[in-house]
């Protein structure tokens, strides 16, 4: 088949240049501009990567206009309904759903890597009791590279797999330890007889004083939330992991960088920001005044949990979390919860307001997840840490894909320089 080309022409009479147009399996074609600088001495300018594909990937696909999310080709709705988190983790990592034996083996390996080095627990006491959990997570996850030297040879496939298992298995333990440290309660060792999610909830809410009894509705809800957060294509934190990974940094350092990037309120930190916003609004009667402030961009007011760079339609994950949220509130007998009523009314008003309609602003994954956590009594500052736990699967799969990609190079963008042109040094006594 004849190669498709895109031609770039210039208004100043410079010769036009051709670039190959590459097609994926679905989604928009991309113009391969790698030779642009060599051919023209010019760069592209794309702050925020509005029109730039940074890599080839076969993990996650999003159609933001249709509100479609696929992990390895499977619709998120089917995975959230029919799989458990580790099944989805296996899929994201390996490209196919596991058969029974593969699932058993994978669950077993993850389960047997869930303890952290005992010395790691002493890291926590270096943090203030009230340190933000994401600050603790960045530090402790980064510190893993100091404990697991034997798996940081990134050019060895077996080492990469071991690091992947370690990260996926230890993140629930580290996240729960972060919570326990904040609460001033003893750390709980993982229990191998429990499932991944039950074990996480046990390490969060169990204490040595009494038997922890898992609640299947709550476990399923959290498991589903983990599935919905597991990967999301080349978002800010994943791109951070890839950029760090492109330098050859070890996987623990890369995931720690991803956690730092996720922390921001425009990204994973939005679930925390939603709850703060709902608290600030306080009552349904205050919604119109809040929406007015948002529309007037008064003091940078935003409707947190709304809007997305890629989704210009309902985020499919938000629909699924909304359903999960109702199941949890029903189970906990909190149906008349003031917060959920406030959130639903806020959503209703926003979705019928011209400002949000015109800008295609819909609820995203974070709009409802915080309400589930709140109902479970999880402190607001922990929300993004739980997001990080889930997203570790996506980050590590994307990192592995990057390392195995023969086209990968160190990530090194260029710039449009707008600073001073060359000038001569002036001795301090002669400066104005
Ligand atoms: N509330 C009010 N106005 C908004 C919102 C919002 N949540 N989101 C976007 N807008 C407005 C912008 O002010 C802008 O208006 P303008 O055209 O009058 O200037 C317009 O919609 C387009 O917005 P951009 O900022 O250009 O969109 P972008 O794709 O860069 O930003 C983002 C996407 C960062 C997610 C943004 O919508 C936002 O900050 N939302 C709130 C935070 C949030 O919920 N983040 C979680 C995202 S999901 C995730 O990371 C897990």
JSON list of N, CA and C and ligand atoms in Angstrom, two decimals, residues 50 229 232 235 262 264-271 273-274 294-295 297 301-310 312 315 317 355-356 359 361 364-367 387 391, ligand 1:
[
{"chain": "A", "resi": 50, "resn": "UNK", "atom": "N", "xyz": [-1.30, 19.06, 23.49]},
{"chain": "A", "resi": 50, "resn": "UNK", "atom": "CA", "xyz": [-2.70, 19.04, 23.03]},
{"chain": "A", "resi": 50, "resn": "UNK", "atom": "C", "xyz": [-2.86, 18.20, 21.75]},
{"chain": "A", "resi": 229, "resn": "UNK", "atom": "N", "xyz": [-9.51, 2.81, 38.12]},
{"chain": "A", "resi": 229, "resn": "UNK", "atom": "CA", "xyz": [-8.37, 3.72, 38.17]},
{"chain": "A", "resi": 229, "resn": "UNK", "atom": "C", "xyz": [-7.07, 3.08, 37.66]},
{"chain": "A", "resi": 232, "resn": "UNK", "atom": "N", "xyz": [-4.94, 4.73, 32.36]},
{"chain": "A", "resi": 232, "resn": "UNK", "atom": "CA", "xyz": [-5.69, 5.72, 31.59]},
{"chain": "A", "resi": 232, "resn": "UNK", "atom": "C", "xyz": [-4.82, 6.38, 30.54]},
{"chain": "A", "resi": 235, "resn": "UNK", "atom": "N", "xyz": [-1.82, 9.93, 30.44]},
{"chain": "A", "resi": 235, "resn": "UNK", "atom": "CA", "xyz": [-2.17, 11.07, 31.31]},
{"chain": "A", "resi": 235, "resn": "UNK", "atom": "C", "xyz": [-0.89, 11.65, 31.94]},
{"chain": "A", "resi": 262, "resn": "UNK", "atom": "N", "xyz": [0.70, 12.66, 40.24]},
{"chain": "A", "resi": 262, "resn": "UNK", "atom": "CA", "xyz": [-0.73, 12.38, 40.46]},
{"chain": "A", "resi": 262, "resn": "UNK", "atom": "C", "xyz": [-1.31, 13.28, 41.54]},
{"chain": "A", "resi": 264, "resn": "UNK", "atom": "N", "xyz": [-1.28, 16.39, 42.14]},
{"chain": "A", "resi": 264, "resn": "UNK", "atom": "CA", "xyz": [-1.84, 17.70, 41.80]},
{"chain": "A", "resi": 264, "resn": "UNK", "atom": "C", "xyz": [-3.35, 17.71, 41.67]},
{"chain": "A", "resi": 265, "resn": "UNK", "atom": "N", "xyz": [-4.00, 18.82, 42.09]},
{"chain": "A", "resi": 265, "resn": "UNK", "atom": "CA", "xyz": [-5.46, 18.88, 42.06]},
{"chain": "A", "resi": 265, "resn": "UNK", "atom": "C", "xyz": [-6.07, 18.85, 40.66]},
{"chain": "A", "resi": 266, "resn": "UNK", "atom": "N", "xyz": [-5.26, 19.16, 39.62]},
{"chain": "A", "resi": 266, "resn": "UNK", "atom": "CA", "xyz": [-5.80, 19.05, 38.26]},
{"chain": "A", "resi": 266, "resn": "UNK", "atom": "C", "xyz": [-5.81, 17.59, 37.80]},
{"chain": "A", "resi": 267, "resn": "UNK", "atom": "N", "xyz": [-5.16, 16.72, 38.58]},
{"chain": "A", "resi": 267, "resn": "UNK", "atom": "CA", "xyz": [-5.06, 15.30, 38.20]},
{"chain": "A", "resi": 267, "resn": "UNK", "atom": "C", "xyz": [-5.69, 14.47, 39.32]},
{"chain": "A", "resi": 268, "resn": "UNK", "atom": "N", "xyz": [-4.94, 13.55, 39.91]},
{"chain": "A", "resi": 268, "resn": "UNK", "atom": "CA", "xyz": [-5.52, 12.64, 40.90]},
{"chain": "A", "resi": 268, "resn": "UNK", "atom": "C", "xyz": [-5.96, 13.34, 42.17]},
{"chain": "A", "resi": 269, "resn": "UNK", "atom": "N", "xyz": [-5.34, 14.48, 42.44]},
{"chain": "A", "resi": 269, "resn": "UNK", "atom": "CA", "xyz": [-5.70, 15.22, 43.66]},
{"chain": "A", "resi": 269, "resn": "UNK", "atom": "C", "xyz": [-7.12, 15.78, 43.60]},
{"chain": "A", "resi": 270, "resn": "UNK", "atom": "N", "xyz": [-7.78, 15.62, 42.44]},
{"chain": "A", "resi": 270, "resn": "UNK", "atom": "CA", "xyz": [-9.13, 16.17, 42.30]},
{"chain": "A", "resi": 270, "resn": "UNK", "atom": "C", "xyz": [-10.14, 15.47, 43.21]},
{"chain": "A", "resi": 271, "resn": "UNK", "atom": "N", "xyz": [-9.93, 14.17, 43.52]},
{"chain": "A", "resi": 271, "resn": "UNK", "atom": "CA", "xyz": [-10.93, 13.49, 44.37]},
{"chain": "A", "resi": 271, "resn": "UNK", "atom": "C", "xyz": [-10.96, 14.12, 45.78]},
{"chain": "A", "resi": 273, "resn": "UNK", "atom": "N", "xyz": [-10.05, 17.27, 46.25]},
{"chain": "A", "resi": 273, "resn": "UNK", "atom": "CA", "xyz": [-10.58, 18.63, 46.03]},
{"chain": "A", "resi": 273, "resn": "UNK", "atom": "C", "xyz": [-12.11, 18.63, 45.92]},
{"chain": "A", "resi": 274, "resn": "UNK", "atom": "N", "xyz": [-12.69, 17.53, 45.40]},
{"chain": "A", "resi": 274, "resn": "UNK", "atom": "CA", "xyz": [-14.16, 17.45, 45.28]},
{"chain": "A", "resi": 274, "resn": "UNK", "atom": "C", "xyz": [-14.79, 17.52, 46.67]},
{"chain": "A", "resi": 294, "resn": "UNK", "atom": "N", "xyz": [-17.99, 29.93, 39.78]},
{"chain": "A", "resi": 294, "resn": "UNK", "atom": "CA", "xyz": [-17.21, 29.11, 38.84]},
{"chain": "A", "resi": 294, "resn": "UNK", "atom": "C", "xyz": [-17.28, 29.73, 37.45]},
{"chain": "A", "resi": 295, "resn": "UNK", "atom": "N", "xyz": [-18.49, 30.11, 37.05]},
{"chain": "A", "resi": 295, "resn": "UNK", "atom": "CA", "xyz": [-18.65, 30.65, 35.68]},
{"chain": "A", "resi": 295, "resn": "UNK", "atom": "C", "xyz": [-17.93, 31.98, 35.52]},
{"chain": "A", "resi": 297, "resn": "UNK", "atom": "N", "xyz": [-15.26, 32.60, 37.03]},
{"chain": "A", "resi": 297, "resn": "UNK", "atom": "CA", "xyz": [-13.86, 32.26, 37.33]},
{"chain": "A", "resi": 297, "resn": "UNK", "atom": "C", "xyz": [-13.34, 33.11, 38.49]},
{"chain": "A", "resi": 301, "resn": "UNK", "atom": "N", "xyz": [-12.13, 29.74, 40.92]},
{"chain": "A", "resi": 301, "resn": "UNK", "atom": "CA", "xyz": [-13.08, 28.70, 41.36]},
{"chain": "A", "resi": 301, "resn": "UNK", "atom": "C", "xyz": [-13.38, 27.76, 40.19]},
{"chain": "A", "resi": 302, "resn": "UNK", "atom": "N", "xyz": [-13.36, 26.47, 40.47]},
{"chain": "A", "resi": 302, "resn": "UNK", "atom": "CA", "xyz": [-13.65, 25.45, 39.45]},
{"chain": "A", "resi": 302, "resn": "UNK", "atom": "C", "xyz": [-14.59, 24.42, 40.03]},
{"chain": "A", "resi": 303, "resn": "UNK", "atom": "N", "xyz": [-15.33, 23.77, 39.16]},
{"chain": "A", "resi": 303, "resn": "UNK", "atom": "CA", "xyz": [-16.15, 22.67, 39.62]},
{"chain": "A", "resi": 303, "resn": "UNK", "atom": "C", "xyz": [-15.26, 21.43, 39.60]},
{"chain": "A", "resi": 304, "resn": "UNK", "atom": "N", "xyz": [-14.73, 21.07, 40.75]},
{"chain": "A", "resi": 304, "resn": "UNK", "atom": "CA", "xyz": [-13.77, 19.96, 40.81]},
{"chain": "A", "resi": 304, "resn": "UNK", "atom": "C", "xyz": [-14.51, 18.65, 40.53]},
{"chain": "A", "resi": 305, "resn": "UNK", "atom": "N", "xyz": [-13.80, 17.73, 39.86]},
{"chain": "A", "resi": 305, "resn": "UNK", "atom": "CA", "xyz": [-14.44, 16.48, 39.46]},
{"chain": "A", "resi": 305, "resn": "UNK", "atom": "C", "xyz": [-15.22, 16.62, 38.16]},
{"chain": "A", "resi": 306, "resn": "UNK", "atom": "N", "xyz": [-15.10, 17.77, 37.53]},
{"chain": "A", "resi": 306, "resn": "UNK", "atom": "CA", "xyz": [-15.72, 18.01, 36.23]},
{"chain": "A", "resi": 306, "resn": "UNK", "atom": "C", "xyz": [-14.64, 18.36, 35.23]},
{"chain": "A", "resi": 307, "resn": "UNK", "atom": "N", "xyz": [-14.83, 17.92, 33.99]},
{"chain": "A", "resi": 307, "resn": "UNK", "atom": "CA", "xyz": [-13.91, 18.28, 32.91]},
{"chain": "A", "resi": 307, "resn": "UNK", "atom": "C", "xyz": [-12.80, 17.26, 32.78]},
{"chain": "A", "resi": 308, "resn": "UNK", "atom": "N", "xyz": [-12.31, 17.15, 31.58]},
{"chain": "A", "resi": 308, "resn": "UNK", "atom": "CA", "xyz": [-11.22, 16.20, 31.32]},
{"chain": "A", "resi": 308, "resn": "UNK", "atom": "C", "xyz": [-10.58, 16.59, 30.00]},
{"chain": "A", "resi": 309, "resn": "UNK", "atom": "N", "xyz": [-9.25, 16.43, 29.93]},
{"chain": "A", "resi": 309, "resn": "UNK", "atom": "CA", "xyz": [-8.56, 16.76, 28.69]},
{"chain": "A", "resi": 309, "resn": "UNK", "atom": "C", "xyz": [-9.04, 15.91, 27.53]},
{"chain": "A", "resi": 310, "resn": "UNK", "atom": "N", "xyz": [-9.35, 14.65, 27.77]},
{"chain": "A", "resi": 310, "resn": "UNK", "atom": "CA", "xyz": [-9.71, 13.77, 26.66]},
{"chain": "A", "resi": 310, "resn": "UNK", "atom": "C", "xyz": [-11.23, 13.57, 26.57]},
{"chain": "A", "resi": 312, "resn": "UNK", "atom": "N", "xyz": [-14.80, 14.45, 26.27]},
{"chain": "A", "resi": 312, "resn": "UNK", "atom": "CA", "xyz": [-15.69, 15.58, 26.04]},
{"chain": "A", "resi": 312, "resn": "UNK", "atom": "C", "xyz": [-17.12, 15.04, 26.07]},
{"chain": "A", "resi": 315, "resn": "UNK", "atom": "N", "xyz": [-17.51, 10.75, 31.41]},
{"chain": "A", "resi": 315, "resn": "UNK", "atom": "CA", "xyz": [-16.42, 9.81, 31.68]},
{"chain": "A", "resi": 315, "resn": "UNK", "atom": "C", "xyz": [-17.08, 8.46, 32.04]},
{"chain": "A", "resi": 317, "resn": "UNK", "atom": "N", "xyz": [-16.09, 5.99, 33.52]},
{"chain": "A", "resi": 317, "resn": "UNK", "atom": "CA", "xyz": [-15.75, 5.55, 34.88]},
{"chain": "A", "resi": 317, "resn": "UNK", "atom": "C", "xyz": [-16.65, 6.25, 35.90]},
{"chain": "A", "resi": 355, "resn": "UNK", "atom": "N", "xyz": [-22.85, 27.04, 30.38]},
{"chain": "A", "resi": 355, "resn": "UNK", "atom": "CA", "xyz": [-21.40, 27.16, 30.52]},
{"chain": "A", "resi": 355, "resn": "UNK", "atom": "C", "xyz": [-20.74, 25.79, 30.38]},
{"chain": "A", "resi": 356, "resn": "UNK", "atom": "N", "xyz": [-21.29, 24.79, 31.10]},
{"chain": "A", "resi": 356, "resn": "UNK", "atom": "CA", "xyz": [-20.69, 23.45, 31.10]},
{"chain": "A", "resi": 356, "resn": "UNK", "atom": "C", "xyz": [-21.02, 22.70, 29.80]},
{"chain": "A", "resi": 359, "resn": "UNK", "atom": "N", "xyz": [-18.78, 23.93, 26.91]},
{"chain": "A", "resi": 359, "resn": "UNK", "atom": "CA", "xyz": [-17.38, 23.50, 27.06]},
{"chain": "A", "resi": 359, "resn": "UNK", "atom": "C", "xyz": [-17.25, 21.98, 27.18]},
{"chain": "A", "resi": 361, "resn": "UNK", "atom": "N", "xyz": [-18.16, 19.92, 29.53]},
{"chain": "A", "resi": 361, "resn": "UNK", "atom": "CA", "xyz": [-17.62, 19.54, 30.85]},
{"chain": "A", "resi": 361, "resn": "UNK", "atom": "C", "xyz": [-18.59, 18.57, 31.53]},
{"chain": "A", "resi": 364, "resn": "UNK", "atom": "N", "xyz": [-16.07, 13.63, 35.94]},
{"chain": "A", "resi": 364, "resn": "UNK", "atom": "CA", "xyz": [-15.01, 12.66, 35.68]},
{"chain": "A", "resi": 364, "resn": "UNK", "atom": "C", "xyz": [-14.94, 11.64, 36.81]},
{"chain": "A", "resi": 365, "resn": "UNK", "atom": "N", "xyz": [-13.96, 10.76, 36.75]},
{"chain": "A", "resi": 365, "resn": "UNK", "atom": "CA", "xyz": [-13.88, 9.62, 37.69]},
{"chain": "A", "resi": 365, "resn": "UNK", "atom": "C", "xyz": [-13.85, 10.06, 39.16]},
{"chain": "A", "resi": 366, "resn": "UNK", "atom": "N", "xyz": [-13.34, 11.27, 39.37]},
{"chain": "A", "resi": 366, "resn": "UNK", "atom": "CA", "xyz": [-13.15, 11.70, 40.76]},
{"chain": "A", "resi": 366, "resn": "UNK", "atom": "C", "xyz": [-14.39, 12.29, 41.41]},
{"chain": "A", "resi": 367, "resn": "UNK", "atom": "N", "xyz": [-15.43, 12.53, 40.62]},
{"chain": "A", "resi": 367, "resn": "UNK", "atom": "CA", "xyz": [-16.58, 13.21, 41.20]},
{"chain": "A", "resi": 367, "resn": "UNK", "atom": "C", "xyz": [-17.26, 12.37, 42.29]},
{"chain": "A", "resi": 387, "resn": "UNK", "atom": "N", "xyz": [-5.84, 6.12, 44.91]},
{"chain": "A", "resi": 387, "resn": "UNK", "atom": "CA", "xyz": [-5.76, 6.24, 43.45]},
{"chain": "A", "resi": 387, "resn": "UNK", "atom": "C", "xyz": [-4.37, 5.76, 43.00]},
{"chain": "A", "resi": 391, "resn": "UNK", "atom": "N", "xyz": [-3.35, 2.93, 40.29]},
{"chain": "A", "resi": 391, "resn": "UNK", "atom": "CA", "xyz": [-2.70, 3.37, 39.05]},
{"chain": "A", "resi": 391, "resn": "UNK", "atom": "C", "xyz": [-1.30, 2.77, 38.90]},
{"chain": "B", "resi": 1, "resn": "LIG", "atom": "N1", "xyz": [-14.89, 23.92, 36.22]},
{"chain": "B", "resi": 1, "resn": "LIG", "atom": "C1", "xyz": [-15.09, 25.07, 35.53]},
{"chain": "B", "resi": 1, "resn": "LIG", "atom": "N2", "xyz": [-14.59, 25.36, 34.34]},
{"chain": "B", "resi": 1, "resn": "LIG", "atom": "C2", "xyz": [-13.81, 24.44, 33.76]},
{"chain": "B", "resi": 1, "resn": "LIG", "atom": "C3", "xyz": [-13.52, 23.21, 34.39]},
{"chain": "B", "resi": 1, "resn": "LIG", "atom": "C4", "xyz": [-14.10, 22.96, 35.66]},
{"chain": "B", "resi": 1, "resn": "LIG", "atom": "N3", "xyz": [-13.88, 21.82, 36.31]},
{"chain": "B", "resi": 1, "resn": "LIG", "atom": "N4", "xyz": [-12.70, 22.48, 33.60]},
{"chain": "B", "resi": 1, "resn": "LIG", "atom": "C5", "xyz": [-12.47, 23.23, 32.53]},
{"chain": "B", "resi": 1, "resn": "LIG", "atom": "N5", "xyz": [-13.14, 24.41, 32.61]},
{"chain": "B", "resi": 1, "resn": "LIG", "atom": "C6", "xyz": [-13.20, 25.48, 31.62]},
{"chain": "B", "resi": 1, "resn": "LIG", "atom": "C7", "xyz": [-11.89, 26.23, 31.52]},
{"chain": "B", "resi": 1, "resn": "LIG", "atom": "O1", "xyz": [-11.87, 27.33, 32.42]},
{"chain": "B", "resi": 1, "resn": "LIG", "atom": "C8", "xyz": [-11.91, 26.67, 30.08]},
{"chain": "B", "resi": 1, "resn": "LIG", "atom": "O2", "xyz": [-12.83, 27.77, 29.96]},
{"chain": "B", "resi": 1, "resn": "LIG", "atom": "P1", "xyz": [-12.58, 28.95, 28.90]},
{"chain": "B", "resi": 1, "resn": "LIG", "atom": "O3", "xyz": [-12.77, 28.33, 27.55]},
{"chain": "B", "resi": 1, "resn": "LIG", "atom": "O4", "xyz": [-13.62, 29.96, 29.24]},
{"chain": "B", "resi": 1, "resn": "LIG", "atom": "O5", "xyz": [-11.17, 29.45, 29.14]},
{"chain": "B", "resi": 1, "resn": "LIG", "atom": "C9", "xyz": [-12.55, 25.48, 29.36]},
{"chain": "B", "resi": 1, "resn": "LIG", "atom": "O6", "xyz": [-13.38, 24.84, 30.33]},
{"chain": "B", "resi": 1, "resn": "LIG", "atom": "C10", "xyz": [-11.55, 24.48, 28.80]},
{"chain": "B", "resi": 1, "resn": "LIG", "atom": "O7", "xyz": [-10.73, 24.04, 29.87]},
{"chain": "B", "resi": 1, "resn": "LIG", "atom": "P2", "xyz": [-9.18, 23.70, 29.79]},
{"chain": "B", "resi": 1, "resn": "LIG", "atom": "O8", "xyz": [-8.55, 24.08, 31.08]},
{"chain": "B", "resi": 1, "resn": "LIG", "atom": "O9", "xyz": [-8.62, 24.27, 28.53]},
{"chain": "B", "resi": 1, "resn": "LIG", "atom": "O10", "xyz": [-9.22, 22.13, 29.64]},
{"chain": "B", "resi": 1, "resn": "LIG", "atom": "P3", "xyz": [-8.02, 21.15, 29.87]},
{"chain": "B", "resi": 1, "resn": "LIG", "atom": "O11", "xyz": [-8.24, 20.00, 29.00]},
{"chain": "B", "resi": 1, "resn": "LIG", "atom": "O12", "xyz": [-6.71, 21.86, 29.78]},
{"chain": "B", "resi": 1, "resn": "LIG", "atom": "O13", "xyz": [-8.20, 20.74, 31.43]},
{"chain": "B", "resi": 1, "resn": "LIG", "atom": "C11", "xyz": [-8.75, 19.55, 33.38]},
{"chain": "B", "resi": 1, "resn": "LIG", "atom": "C12", "xyz": [-8.71, 19.53, 31.85]},
{"chain": "B", "resi": 1, "resn": "LIG", "atom": "C13", "xyz": [-7.35, 19.90, 33.92]},
{"chain": "B", "resi": 1, "resn": "LIG", "atom": "C14", "xyz": [-9.11, 18.15, 33.90]},
{"chain": "B", "resi": 1, "resn": "LIG", "atom": "C15", "xyz": [-9.78, 20.60, 33.86]},
{"chain": "B", "resi": 1, "resn": "LIG", "atom": "O14", "xyz": [-11.05, 20.28, 33.32]},
{"chain": "B", "resi": 1, "resn": "LIG", "atom": "C16", "xyz": [-9.85, 20.69, 35.38]},
{"chain": "B", "resi": 1, "resn": "LIG", "atom": "O15", "xyz": [-8.99, 21.29, 36.01]},
{"chain": "B", "resi": 1, "resn": "LIG", "atom": "N6", "xyz": [-10.93, 20.06, 36.02]},
{"chain": "B", "resi": 1, "resn": "LIG", "atom": "C17", "xyz": [-11.07, 20.11, 37.46]},
{"chain": "B", "resi": 1, "resn": "LIG", "atom": "C18", "xyz": [-10.09, 19.20, 38.14]},
{"chain": "B", "resi": 1, "resn": "LIG", "atom": "C19", "xyz": [-10.41, 17.74, 37.96]},
{"chain": "B", "resi": 1, "resn": "LIG", "atom": "O16", "xyz": [-11.52, 17.28, 38.20]},
{"chain": "B", "resi": 1, "resn": "LIG", "atom": "N7", "xyz": [-9.38, 16.98, 37.55]},
{"chain": "B", "resi": 1, "resn": "LIG", "atom": "C20", "xyz": [-9.47, 15.53, 37.41]},
{"chain": "B", "resi": 1, "resn": "LIG", "atom": "C21", "xyz": [-9.29, 15.11, 35.99]},
{"chain": "B", "resi": 1, "resn": "LIG", "atom": "S1", "xyz": [-9.49, 13.37, 35.87]},
{"chain": "B", "resi": 1, "resn": "LIG", "atom": "C22", "xyz": [-8.05, 12.76, 36.50]},
{"chain": "B", "resi": 1, "resn": "LIG", "atom": "O17", "xyz": [-6.99, 13.31, 36.40]},
{"chain": "B", "resi": 1, "resn": "LIG", "atom": "C23", "xyz": [-8.14, 11.54, 37.21]}
]
